Coordinates of C-alpha atoms in Angstrom, one line a residue:
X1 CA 0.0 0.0 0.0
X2 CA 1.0 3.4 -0.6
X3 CA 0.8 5.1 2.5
X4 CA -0.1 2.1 4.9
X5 CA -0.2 3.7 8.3
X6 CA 0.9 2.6 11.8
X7 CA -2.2 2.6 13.8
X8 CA -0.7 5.6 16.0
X9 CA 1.7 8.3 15.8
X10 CA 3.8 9.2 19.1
X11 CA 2.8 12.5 20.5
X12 CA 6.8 13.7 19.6
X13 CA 6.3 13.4 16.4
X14 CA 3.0 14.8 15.5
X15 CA 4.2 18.3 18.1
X16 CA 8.3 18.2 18.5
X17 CA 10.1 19.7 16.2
X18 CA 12.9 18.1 14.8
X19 CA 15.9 17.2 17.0
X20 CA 19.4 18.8 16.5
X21 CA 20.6 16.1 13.9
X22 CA 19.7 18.3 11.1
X23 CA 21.4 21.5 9.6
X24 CA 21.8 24.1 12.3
X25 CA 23.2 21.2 15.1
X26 CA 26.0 20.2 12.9
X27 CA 26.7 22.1 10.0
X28 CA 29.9 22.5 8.9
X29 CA 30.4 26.2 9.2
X30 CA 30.5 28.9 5.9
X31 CA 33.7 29.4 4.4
X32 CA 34.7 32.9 5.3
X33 CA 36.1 34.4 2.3
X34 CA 35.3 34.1 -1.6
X35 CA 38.7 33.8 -2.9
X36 CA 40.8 31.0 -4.2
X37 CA 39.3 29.5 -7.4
X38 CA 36.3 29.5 -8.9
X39 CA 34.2 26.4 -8.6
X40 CA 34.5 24.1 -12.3
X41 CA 31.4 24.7 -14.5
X42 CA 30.3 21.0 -14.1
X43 CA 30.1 20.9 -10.2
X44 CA 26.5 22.1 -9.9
X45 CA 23.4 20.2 -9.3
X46 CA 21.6 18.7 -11.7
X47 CA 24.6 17.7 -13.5
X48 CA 24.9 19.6 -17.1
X49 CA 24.7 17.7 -20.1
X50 CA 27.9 19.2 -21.6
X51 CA 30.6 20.8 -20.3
X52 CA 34.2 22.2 -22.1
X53 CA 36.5 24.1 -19.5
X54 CA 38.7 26.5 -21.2
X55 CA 39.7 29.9 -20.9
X56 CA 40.0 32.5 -17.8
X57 CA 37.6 33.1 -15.3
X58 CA 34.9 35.9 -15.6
X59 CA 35.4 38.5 -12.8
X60 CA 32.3 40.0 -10.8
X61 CA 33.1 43.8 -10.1
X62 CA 31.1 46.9 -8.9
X63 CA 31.3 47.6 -13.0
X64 CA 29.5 44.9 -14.2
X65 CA 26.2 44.7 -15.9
X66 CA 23.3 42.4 -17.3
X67 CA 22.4 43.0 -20.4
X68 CA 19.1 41.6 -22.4
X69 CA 20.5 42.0 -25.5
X70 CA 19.9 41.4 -29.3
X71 CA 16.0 40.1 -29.9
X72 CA 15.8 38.7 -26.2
X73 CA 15.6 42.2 -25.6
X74 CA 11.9 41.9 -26.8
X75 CA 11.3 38.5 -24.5
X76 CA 9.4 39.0 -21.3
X77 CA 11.0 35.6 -20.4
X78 CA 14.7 37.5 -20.6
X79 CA 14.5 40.4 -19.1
X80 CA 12.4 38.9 -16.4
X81 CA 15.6 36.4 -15.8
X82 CA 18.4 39.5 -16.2
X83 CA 16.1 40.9 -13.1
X84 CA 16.2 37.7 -11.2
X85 CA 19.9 37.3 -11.2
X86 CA 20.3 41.1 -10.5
X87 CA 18.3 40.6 -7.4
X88 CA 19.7 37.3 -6.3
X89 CA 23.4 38.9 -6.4
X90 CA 22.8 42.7 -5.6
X91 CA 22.5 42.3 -1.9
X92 CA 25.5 40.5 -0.8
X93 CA 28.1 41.4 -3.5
X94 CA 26.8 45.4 -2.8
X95 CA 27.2 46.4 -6.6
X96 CA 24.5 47.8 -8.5
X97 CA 24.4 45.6 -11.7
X98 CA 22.3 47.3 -13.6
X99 CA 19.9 45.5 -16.0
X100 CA 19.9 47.4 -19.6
X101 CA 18.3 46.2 -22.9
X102 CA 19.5 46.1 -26.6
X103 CA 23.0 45.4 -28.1
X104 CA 25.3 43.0 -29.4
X105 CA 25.7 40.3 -27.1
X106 CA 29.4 39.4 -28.8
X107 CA 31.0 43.0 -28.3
X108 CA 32.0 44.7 -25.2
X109 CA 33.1 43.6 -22.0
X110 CA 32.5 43.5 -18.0
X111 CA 28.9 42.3 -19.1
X112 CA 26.7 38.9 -18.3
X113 CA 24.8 39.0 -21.4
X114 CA 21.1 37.2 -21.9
X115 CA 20.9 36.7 -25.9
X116 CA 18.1 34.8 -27.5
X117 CA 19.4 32.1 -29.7
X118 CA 21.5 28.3 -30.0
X119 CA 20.6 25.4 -31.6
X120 CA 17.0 24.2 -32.4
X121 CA 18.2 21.2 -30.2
X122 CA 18.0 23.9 -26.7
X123 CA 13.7 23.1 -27.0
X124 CA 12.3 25.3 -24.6
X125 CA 14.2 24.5 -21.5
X126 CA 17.8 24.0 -22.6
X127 CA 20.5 26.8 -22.5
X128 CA 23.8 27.7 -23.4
X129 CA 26.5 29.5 -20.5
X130 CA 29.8 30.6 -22.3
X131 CA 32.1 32.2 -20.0
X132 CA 35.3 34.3 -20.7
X133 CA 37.2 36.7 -19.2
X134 CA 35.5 39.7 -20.6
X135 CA 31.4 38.3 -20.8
X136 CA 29.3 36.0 -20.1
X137 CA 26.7 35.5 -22.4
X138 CA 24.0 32.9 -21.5
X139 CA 21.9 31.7 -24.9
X140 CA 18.6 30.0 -24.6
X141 CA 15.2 29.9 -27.5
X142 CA 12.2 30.4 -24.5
X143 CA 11.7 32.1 -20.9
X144 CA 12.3 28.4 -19.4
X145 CA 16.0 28.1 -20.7
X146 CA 16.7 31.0 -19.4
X147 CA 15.6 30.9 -15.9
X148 CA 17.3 27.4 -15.8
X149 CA 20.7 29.1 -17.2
X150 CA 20.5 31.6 -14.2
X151 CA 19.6 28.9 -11.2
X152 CA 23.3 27.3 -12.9
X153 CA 25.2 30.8 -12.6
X154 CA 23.6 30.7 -8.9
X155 CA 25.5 27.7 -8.0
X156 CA 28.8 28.9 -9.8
X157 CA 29.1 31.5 -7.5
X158 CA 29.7 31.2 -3.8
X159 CA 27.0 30.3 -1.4
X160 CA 27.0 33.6 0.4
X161 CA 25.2 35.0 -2.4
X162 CA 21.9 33.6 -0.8
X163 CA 22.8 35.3 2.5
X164 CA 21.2 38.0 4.2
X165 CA 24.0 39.2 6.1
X166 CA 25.9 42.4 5.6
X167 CA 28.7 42.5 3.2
X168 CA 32.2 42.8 4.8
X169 CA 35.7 43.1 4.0
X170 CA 36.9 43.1 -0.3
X171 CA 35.7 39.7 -2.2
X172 CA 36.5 38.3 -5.3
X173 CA 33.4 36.5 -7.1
X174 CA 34.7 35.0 -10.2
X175 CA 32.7 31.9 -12.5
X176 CA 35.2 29.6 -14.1
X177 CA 35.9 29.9 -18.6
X178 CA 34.2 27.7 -20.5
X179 CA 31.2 26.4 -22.0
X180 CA 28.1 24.7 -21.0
X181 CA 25.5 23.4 -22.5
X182 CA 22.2 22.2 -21.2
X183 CA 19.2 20.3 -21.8
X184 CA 16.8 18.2 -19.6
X185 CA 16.9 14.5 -20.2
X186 CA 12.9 14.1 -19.3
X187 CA 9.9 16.6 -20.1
X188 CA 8.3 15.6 -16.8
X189 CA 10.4 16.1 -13.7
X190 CA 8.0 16.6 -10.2
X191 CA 7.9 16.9 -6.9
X192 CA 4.2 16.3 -5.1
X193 CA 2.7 18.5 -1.8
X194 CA 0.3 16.8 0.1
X195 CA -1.6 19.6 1.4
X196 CA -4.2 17.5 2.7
X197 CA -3.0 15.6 5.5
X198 CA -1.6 19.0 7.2
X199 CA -2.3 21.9 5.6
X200 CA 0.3 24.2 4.7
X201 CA 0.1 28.3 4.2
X202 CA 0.8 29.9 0.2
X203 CA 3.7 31.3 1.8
X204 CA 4.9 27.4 3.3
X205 CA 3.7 26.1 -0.4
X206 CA 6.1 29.2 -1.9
X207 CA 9.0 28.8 -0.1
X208 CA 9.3 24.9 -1.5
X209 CA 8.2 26.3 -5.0
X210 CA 12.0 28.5 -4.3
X211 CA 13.5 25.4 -3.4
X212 CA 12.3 23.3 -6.2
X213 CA 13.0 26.2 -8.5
X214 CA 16.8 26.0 -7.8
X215 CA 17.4 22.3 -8.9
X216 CA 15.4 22.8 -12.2
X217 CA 12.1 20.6 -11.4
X218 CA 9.2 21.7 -14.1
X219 CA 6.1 20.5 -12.6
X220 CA 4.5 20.8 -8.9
X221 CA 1.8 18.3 -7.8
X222 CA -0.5 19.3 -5.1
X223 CA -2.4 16.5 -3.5
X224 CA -5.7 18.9 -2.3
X225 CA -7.8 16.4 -1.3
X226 CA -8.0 13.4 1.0
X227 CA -9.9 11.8 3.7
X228 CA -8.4 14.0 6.5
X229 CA -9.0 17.5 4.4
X230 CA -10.4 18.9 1.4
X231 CA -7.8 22.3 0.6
X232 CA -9.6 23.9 -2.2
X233 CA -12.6 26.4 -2.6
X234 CA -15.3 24.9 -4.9
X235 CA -18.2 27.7 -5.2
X236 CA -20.5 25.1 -5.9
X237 CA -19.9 23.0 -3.2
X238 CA -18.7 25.4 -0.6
X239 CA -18.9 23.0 2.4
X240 CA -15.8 21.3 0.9
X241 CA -13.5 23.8 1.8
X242 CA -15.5 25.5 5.2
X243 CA -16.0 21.9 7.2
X244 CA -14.5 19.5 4.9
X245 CA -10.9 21.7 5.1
X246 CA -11.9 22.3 9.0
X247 CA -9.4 19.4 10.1
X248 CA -6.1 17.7 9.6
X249 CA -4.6 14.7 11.1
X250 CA -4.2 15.2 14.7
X251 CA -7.2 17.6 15.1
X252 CA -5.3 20.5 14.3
X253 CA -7.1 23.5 12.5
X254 CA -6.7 22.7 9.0
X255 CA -7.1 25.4 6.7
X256 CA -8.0 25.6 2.3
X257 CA -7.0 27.9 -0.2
X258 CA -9.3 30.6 -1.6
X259 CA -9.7 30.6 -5.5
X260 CA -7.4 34.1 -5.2
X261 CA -4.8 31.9 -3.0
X262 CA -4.6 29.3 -5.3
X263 CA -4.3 31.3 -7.7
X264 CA -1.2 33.4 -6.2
X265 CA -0.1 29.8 -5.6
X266 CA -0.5 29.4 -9.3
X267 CA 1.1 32.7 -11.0
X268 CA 4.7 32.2 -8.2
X269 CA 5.1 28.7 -9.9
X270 CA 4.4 29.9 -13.2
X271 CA 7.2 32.8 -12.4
X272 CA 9.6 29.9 -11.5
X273 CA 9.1 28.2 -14.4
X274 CA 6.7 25.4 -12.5
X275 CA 3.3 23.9 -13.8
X276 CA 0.8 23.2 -11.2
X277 CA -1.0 19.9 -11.4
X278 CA -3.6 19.8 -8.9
X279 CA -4.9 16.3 -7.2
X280 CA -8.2 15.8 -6.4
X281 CA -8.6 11.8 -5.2
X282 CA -11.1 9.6 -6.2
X283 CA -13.5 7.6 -5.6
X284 CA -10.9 6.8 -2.3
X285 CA -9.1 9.0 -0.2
X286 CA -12.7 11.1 0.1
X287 CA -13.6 11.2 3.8
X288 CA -13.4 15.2 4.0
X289 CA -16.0 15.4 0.6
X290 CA -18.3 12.4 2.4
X291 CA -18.1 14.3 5.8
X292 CA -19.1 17.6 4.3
X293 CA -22.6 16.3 2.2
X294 CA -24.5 13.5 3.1
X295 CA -25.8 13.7 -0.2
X296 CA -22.6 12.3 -1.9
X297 CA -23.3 8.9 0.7
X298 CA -24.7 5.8 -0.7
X299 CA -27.1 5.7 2.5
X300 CA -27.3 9.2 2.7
X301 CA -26.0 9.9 5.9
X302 CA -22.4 12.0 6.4
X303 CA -19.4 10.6 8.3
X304 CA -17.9 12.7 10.8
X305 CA -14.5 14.6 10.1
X306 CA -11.2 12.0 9.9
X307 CA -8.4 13.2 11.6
X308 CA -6.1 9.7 11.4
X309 CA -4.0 8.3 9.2
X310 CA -5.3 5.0 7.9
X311 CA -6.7 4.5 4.2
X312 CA -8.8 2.7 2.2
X313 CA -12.0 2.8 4.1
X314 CA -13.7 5.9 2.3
X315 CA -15.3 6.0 -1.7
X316 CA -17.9 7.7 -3.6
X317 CA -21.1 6.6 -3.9
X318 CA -20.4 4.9 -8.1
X319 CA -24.4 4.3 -8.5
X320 CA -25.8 7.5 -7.2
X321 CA -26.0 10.3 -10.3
X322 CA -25.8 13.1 -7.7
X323 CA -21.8 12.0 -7.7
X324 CA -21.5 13.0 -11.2
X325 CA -23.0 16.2 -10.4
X326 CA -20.1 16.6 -7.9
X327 CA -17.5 15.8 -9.7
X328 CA -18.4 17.5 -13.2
X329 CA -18.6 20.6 -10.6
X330 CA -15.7 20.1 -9.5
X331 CA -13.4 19.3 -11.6
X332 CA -15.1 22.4 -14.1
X333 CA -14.5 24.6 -11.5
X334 CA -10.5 23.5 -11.0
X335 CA -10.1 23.5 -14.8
X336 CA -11.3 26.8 -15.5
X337 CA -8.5 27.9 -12.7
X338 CA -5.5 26.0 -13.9
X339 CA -3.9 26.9 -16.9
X340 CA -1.7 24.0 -17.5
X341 CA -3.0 20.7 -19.6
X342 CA -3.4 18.4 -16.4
X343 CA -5.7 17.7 -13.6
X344 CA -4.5 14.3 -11.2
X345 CA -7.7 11.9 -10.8
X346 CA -5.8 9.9 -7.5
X347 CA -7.2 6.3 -7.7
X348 CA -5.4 4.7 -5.6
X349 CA -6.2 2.5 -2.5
X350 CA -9.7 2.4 -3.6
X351 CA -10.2 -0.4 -1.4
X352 CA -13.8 0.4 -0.2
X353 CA -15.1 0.1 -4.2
X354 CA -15.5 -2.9 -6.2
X355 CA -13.5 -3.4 -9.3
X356 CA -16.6 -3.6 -11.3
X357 CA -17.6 -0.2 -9.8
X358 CA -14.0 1.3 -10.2
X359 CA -13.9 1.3 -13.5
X360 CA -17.2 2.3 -13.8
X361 CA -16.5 5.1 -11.9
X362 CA -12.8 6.0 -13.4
X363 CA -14.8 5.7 -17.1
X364 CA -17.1 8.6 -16.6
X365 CA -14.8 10.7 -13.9
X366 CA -12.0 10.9 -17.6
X367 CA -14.3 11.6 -19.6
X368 CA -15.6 14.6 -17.1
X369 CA -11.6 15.5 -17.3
X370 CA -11.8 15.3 -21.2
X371 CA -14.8 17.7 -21.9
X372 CA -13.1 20.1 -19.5
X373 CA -9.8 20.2 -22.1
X374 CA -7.3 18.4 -19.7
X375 CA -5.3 15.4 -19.8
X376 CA -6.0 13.0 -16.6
X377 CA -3.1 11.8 -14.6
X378 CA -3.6 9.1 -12.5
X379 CA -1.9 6.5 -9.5
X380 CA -0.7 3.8 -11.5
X381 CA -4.1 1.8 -10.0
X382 CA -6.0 3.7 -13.1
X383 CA -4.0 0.8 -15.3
X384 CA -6.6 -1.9 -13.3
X385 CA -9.6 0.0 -14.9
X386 CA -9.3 1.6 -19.0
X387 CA -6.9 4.9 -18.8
X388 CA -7.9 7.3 -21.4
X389 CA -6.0 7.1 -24.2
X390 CA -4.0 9.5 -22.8
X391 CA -3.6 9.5 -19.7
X392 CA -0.6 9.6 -17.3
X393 CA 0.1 7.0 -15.1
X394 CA 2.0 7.4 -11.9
X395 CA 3.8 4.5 -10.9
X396 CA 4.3 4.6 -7.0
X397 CA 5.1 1.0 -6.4
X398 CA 8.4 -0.8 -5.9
X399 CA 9.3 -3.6 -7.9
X400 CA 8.8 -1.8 -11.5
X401 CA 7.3 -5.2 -13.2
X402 CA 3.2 -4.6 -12.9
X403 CA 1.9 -5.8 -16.2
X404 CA -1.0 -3.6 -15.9
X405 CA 1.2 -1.2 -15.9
X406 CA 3.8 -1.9 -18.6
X407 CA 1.0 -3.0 -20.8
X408 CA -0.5 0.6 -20.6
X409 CA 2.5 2.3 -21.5
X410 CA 3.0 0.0 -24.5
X411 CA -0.4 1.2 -25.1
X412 CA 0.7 4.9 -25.3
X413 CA 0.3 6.1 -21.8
X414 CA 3.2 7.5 -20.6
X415 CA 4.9 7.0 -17.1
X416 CA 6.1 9.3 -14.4
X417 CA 7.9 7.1 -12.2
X418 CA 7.4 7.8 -8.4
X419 CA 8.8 4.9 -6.9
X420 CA 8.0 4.5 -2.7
X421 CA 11.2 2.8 -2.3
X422 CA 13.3 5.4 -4.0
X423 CA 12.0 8.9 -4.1
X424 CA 9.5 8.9 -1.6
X425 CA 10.5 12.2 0.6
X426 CA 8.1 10.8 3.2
X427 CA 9.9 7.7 4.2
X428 CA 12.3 8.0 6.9
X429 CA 16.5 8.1 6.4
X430 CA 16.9 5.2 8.9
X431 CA 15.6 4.0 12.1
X432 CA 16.0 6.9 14.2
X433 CA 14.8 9.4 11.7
X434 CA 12.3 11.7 13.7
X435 CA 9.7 12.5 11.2
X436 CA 7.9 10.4 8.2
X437 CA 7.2 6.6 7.6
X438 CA 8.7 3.5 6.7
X439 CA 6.3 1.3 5.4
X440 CA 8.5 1.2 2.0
X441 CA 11.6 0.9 3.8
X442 CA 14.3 3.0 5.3
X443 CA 15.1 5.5 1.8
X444 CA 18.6 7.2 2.5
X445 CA 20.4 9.2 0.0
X446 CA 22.3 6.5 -2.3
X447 CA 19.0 4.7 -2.4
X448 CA 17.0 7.6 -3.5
X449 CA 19.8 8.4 -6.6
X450 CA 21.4 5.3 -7.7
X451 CA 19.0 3.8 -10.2
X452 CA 18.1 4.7 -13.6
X453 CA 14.2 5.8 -14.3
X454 CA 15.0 4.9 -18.0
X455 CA 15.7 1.3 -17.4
X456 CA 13.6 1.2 -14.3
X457 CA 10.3 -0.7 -15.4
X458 CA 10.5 -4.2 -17.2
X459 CA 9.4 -4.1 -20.7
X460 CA 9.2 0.1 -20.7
X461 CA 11.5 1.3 -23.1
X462 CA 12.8 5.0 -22.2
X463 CA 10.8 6.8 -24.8
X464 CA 7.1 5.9 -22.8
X465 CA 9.1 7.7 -19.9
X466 CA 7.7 11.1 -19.4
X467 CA 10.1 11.9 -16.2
X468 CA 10.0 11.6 -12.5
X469 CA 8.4 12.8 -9.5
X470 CA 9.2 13.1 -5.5
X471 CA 5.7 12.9 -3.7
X472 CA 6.1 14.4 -0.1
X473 CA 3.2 12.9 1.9
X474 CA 2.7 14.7 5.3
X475 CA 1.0 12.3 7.7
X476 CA 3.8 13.4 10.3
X477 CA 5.1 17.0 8.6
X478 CA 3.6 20.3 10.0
X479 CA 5.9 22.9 9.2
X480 CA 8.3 23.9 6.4
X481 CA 11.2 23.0 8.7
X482 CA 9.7 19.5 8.6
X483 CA 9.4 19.7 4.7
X484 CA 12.9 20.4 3.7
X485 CA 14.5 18.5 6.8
X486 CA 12.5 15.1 4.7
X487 CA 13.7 16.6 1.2
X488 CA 16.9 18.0 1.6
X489 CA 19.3 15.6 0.6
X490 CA 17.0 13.6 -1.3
X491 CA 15.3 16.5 -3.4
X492 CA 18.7 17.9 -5.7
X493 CA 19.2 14.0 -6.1
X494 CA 16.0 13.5 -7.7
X495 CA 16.0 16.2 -9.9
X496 CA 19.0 15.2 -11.3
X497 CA 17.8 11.9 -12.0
X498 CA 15.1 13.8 -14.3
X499 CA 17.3 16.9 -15.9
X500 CA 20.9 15.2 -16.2
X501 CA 22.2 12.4 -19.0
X502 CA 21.8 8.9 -17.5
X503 CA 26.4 9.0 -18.4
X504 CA 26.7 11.6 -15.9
X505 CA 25.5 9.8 -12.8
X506 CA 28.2 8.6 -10.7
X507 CA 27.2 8.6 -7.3
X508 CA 30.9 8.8 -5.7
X509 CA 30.9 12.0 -8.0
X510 CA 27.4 13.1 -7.1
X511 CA 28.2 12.9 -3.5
X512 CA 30.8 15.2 -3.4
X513 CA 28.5 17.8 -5.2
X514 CA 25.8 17.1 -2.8
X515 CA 28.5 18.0 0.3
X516 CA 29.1 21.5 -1.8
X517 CA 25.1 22.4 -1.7
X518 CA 25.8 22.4 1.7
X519 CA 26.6 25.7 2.9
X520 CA 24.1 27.5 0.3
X521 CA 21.6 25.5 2.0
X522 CA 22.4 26.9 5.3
X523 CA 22.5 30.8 3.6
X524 CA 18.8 29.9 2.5
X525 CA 18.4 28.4 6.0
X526 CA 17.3 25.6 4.8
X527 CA 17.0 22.5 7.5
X528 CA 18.3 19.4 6.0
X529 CA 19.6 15.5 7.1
X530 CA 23.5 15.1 7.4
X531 CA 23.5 12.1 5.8
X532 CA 26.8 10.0 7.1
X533 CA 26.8 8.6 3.2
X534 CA 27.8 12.5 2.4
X535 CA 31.0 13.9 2.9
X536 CA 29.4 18.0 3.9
X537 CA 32.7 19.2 5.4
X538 CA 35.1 18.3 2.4
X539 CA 32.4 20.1 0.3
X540 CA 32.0 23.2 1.6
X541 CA 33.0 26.1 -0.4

């Protein structure tokens, strides 16, 4: 099972907050100068697809300047990027790095130059970093490649850039010569929020969006619905949100986003180069929907509010109409809020339905996605019933050989792989880890890395691959300090198993990159595992 639950969750976990084993108990401290040499062009994380060292370093001064120049000059997608990096180093370096427009991005120097252009081959997320002595000029054909391009020049410069303390004493901030050129090895490459279980604020939801935005994932995943709480405002159904959201596991408040929230939730993503894909379970996992209209229960009377943490004893009612009503409603309601081309159907853990009524039910729920213009996504479970022709299946299991499931994608639906074993964030590190589960196993960081999603599922070839995903259930997470002390070291790993070239992992070299995220983590102050499979104090820098 997915999320099997222990029957009860210790009172330390559910309240404490996480013991000092994590980042500010035993971090190695900041190095406390900037000069020495500049950190190689391939020692970033995800790993770039090509790198060629040559030449001398480009030199960061108080004379420098971006420039948006030649037709990116007319791209929102540029100039919105020159303005990000501008931001991102102004504070600590203390120079003014003005942001100008126009020009040739091959002539004059002391410039990092954003230039539209590079090979067709680029697609809308790749991009091209050549640095010299005199420029940098980062190439890229769409708004995606360049934002990418500038979360790389990030991690080539010193961690103190993400620091909010006072600049002091004279620094030298140099990025090594060479070029670097990028693309993502998978279109699909996720990490999942359950919102549901606890409920976390838009600023909580933002501040992972940051996070995620920094290792190049493309997609966000927001489970909103589930037996313990329902996290979305449905005007039709407003009960959903006001007693169905009035709850999370442990009896704590609970709490659901307003259409304008969501939608603030929504446009940040989009500005960080993330699609939303919002998650409404079903027919399972609908306790919150059950408990807020009696009219949605086979014997028409309403459940109370769930605040544990077992599964599979909730469903829809499949005969009655007035279901339909609901979830044409709803899922209208969602789609005419969400621009991208997706809307998550759950179907997992069903356990309460038949199979006959399953697919009965999963039949007319896709088509309810198709006349509302968006492609269903669905737990891998959809493969037991008929998935639309094309839908996306989520594979969350851990043995990669369910025929169901390779006999879909042979069919044309394509896989994001999600296995529970691997990239589950929610699984604990080891026995003593304070937070998350284990029902899939202890998951530490060599586990989550080291294995291939193109090779992963028996008779899948690569191409019916469309990437990966990180779901972060939060059965036993309350907090963002909880979030990132599950994700961080797992997270950067798992976006480089979706962005890099399967040649370029090497976990002994991965590793050693992973120990050199280290102190930018702790500018950000960002919580995080010290994982005794990573060597953090030979990688600080």
């Amino acid at each position: 099972m997915r999320r099997l639950r222990p029957l009860l969750l210790s009172a330390a976990l559910l309240l404490g907050a996480v013991p000092a084993t994590g980042a500010a108990a035993n971090a190695a401290p900041a190095p406390a100068g900037t000069g020495g040499d500049p950190r190689p062009l391939d020692q970033v994380i995800p790993a770039p697809a090509s790198v060629r060292a040559h030449g001398d370093p480009f030199t960061l001064t108080d004379d420098t300047r971006i420039r948006v120049g030649g037709h990116a000059a007319a791209a929102r997608g540029a100039r919105d990027a020159a303005q990000e990096l501008a931001e991102i180093l102004r504070p600590f370096t203390g120079y003014d790095l003005p942001v100008t427009t126009g020009g040739d991005a091959h002539r004059g120097s002391g410039a990092i130059v954003l230039a539209h252009g590079g090979p067709h081959s680029l697609g809308e997320e790749g991009y091209r970093l050549r640095v010299g002595e005199h420029r940098i000029v980062l190439q890229a054909r769409a708004a995606a490649g360049f934002f990418h391009g500038v979360q790389t020049l990030r991690q080539l410069l010193p961690a103190q850039v993400e620091s909010d303390a006072a600049r002091t004493g004279t620094q030298t901030w140099r990025i090594a010569g060479g070029t670097l050129t990028d693309t993502p090895r998978f279109e699909h490459r996720g990490a999942m929020l359950d919102v549901s279980r606890h409920f976390f604020t838009v600023e909580e939801v933002k501040r992972y969006i940051d996070q995620l935005a920094l290792y190049k994932f493309n997609r966000l995943h927001l489970h909103l619905s589930d037996d313990q709480g329902w996290r979305i405002a449905i005007d039709s159904w407003p009960r959903l949100a006001t007693h169905g959201g009035s709850t999370e596991v442990g009896g704590g408040p609970g709490g659901y986003y307003t259409k304008a929230e969501y939608r603030e939730i929504l446009r940040y993503a989009d500005d960080h180069q993330l699609m939303v894909v919002p998650e409404i379970d079903m027919p399972g996992h609908t306790n919150a929907a059950l408990a807020s209209y009696a009219e949605l229960n086979c014997d028409g009377v309403a459940p109370p509010l769930y605040t544990g943490i077992e599964v599979g004893f909730s469903s829809l009612c499949v005969p009655l109409e007035r279901t339909y009503d609901f979830v044409d409603d709803v899922v209208r309601e969602i789609a005419a809020m969400t621009p991208g081309p997706y809307l998550h159907i759950g179907g997992d853990e069903a356990h309460s339905t038949s199979h006959e009524d399953y697919a009965a039910f999963m039949d007319r729920a896709q088509t309810v996605i198709g006349k509302y213009g968006k492609t269903v996504v669905g737990w891998h479970q959809l493969t037991g019933a008929e998935p639309a022709e094309d839908a996306v299946v989520q594979y969350w299991g851990v043995t990669g050989e369910e025929e169901d499931v390779a006999e879909a994608a042979r069919n044309g639906n394509r896989l994001v792989l999600s296995p529970a074993d691997r990239v589950y964030l929610d699984m604990k590190y080891n026995e003593d880890t304070p937070l998350g589960l284990s029902w899939a196993g202890y998951v530490e960081v060599r586990q989550s890395y080291d294995w291939d999603p193109g090779r992963y599922f028996q008779g899948v070839p690569e191409s019916a691959i469309l990437g990966v995903e990180a779901p972060l259930w939060s059965e036993t997470l309350e907090n963002s300090d909880h979030i990132e002390y599950m994700a961080f070291p797992r997270l950067p790993g798992v976006a480089e198993l979706g962005w890099s070239p399967a040649a370029t992992h090497d976990w002994e070299d991965y590793r050693v990159r992973l120990a050199a995220q280290a102190p930018r983590w702790e500018a950000l102050g960002i919580d995080y595992y010290r994982s005794p499979q990573v060597p953090w104090d030979s990688g600080t820098r």
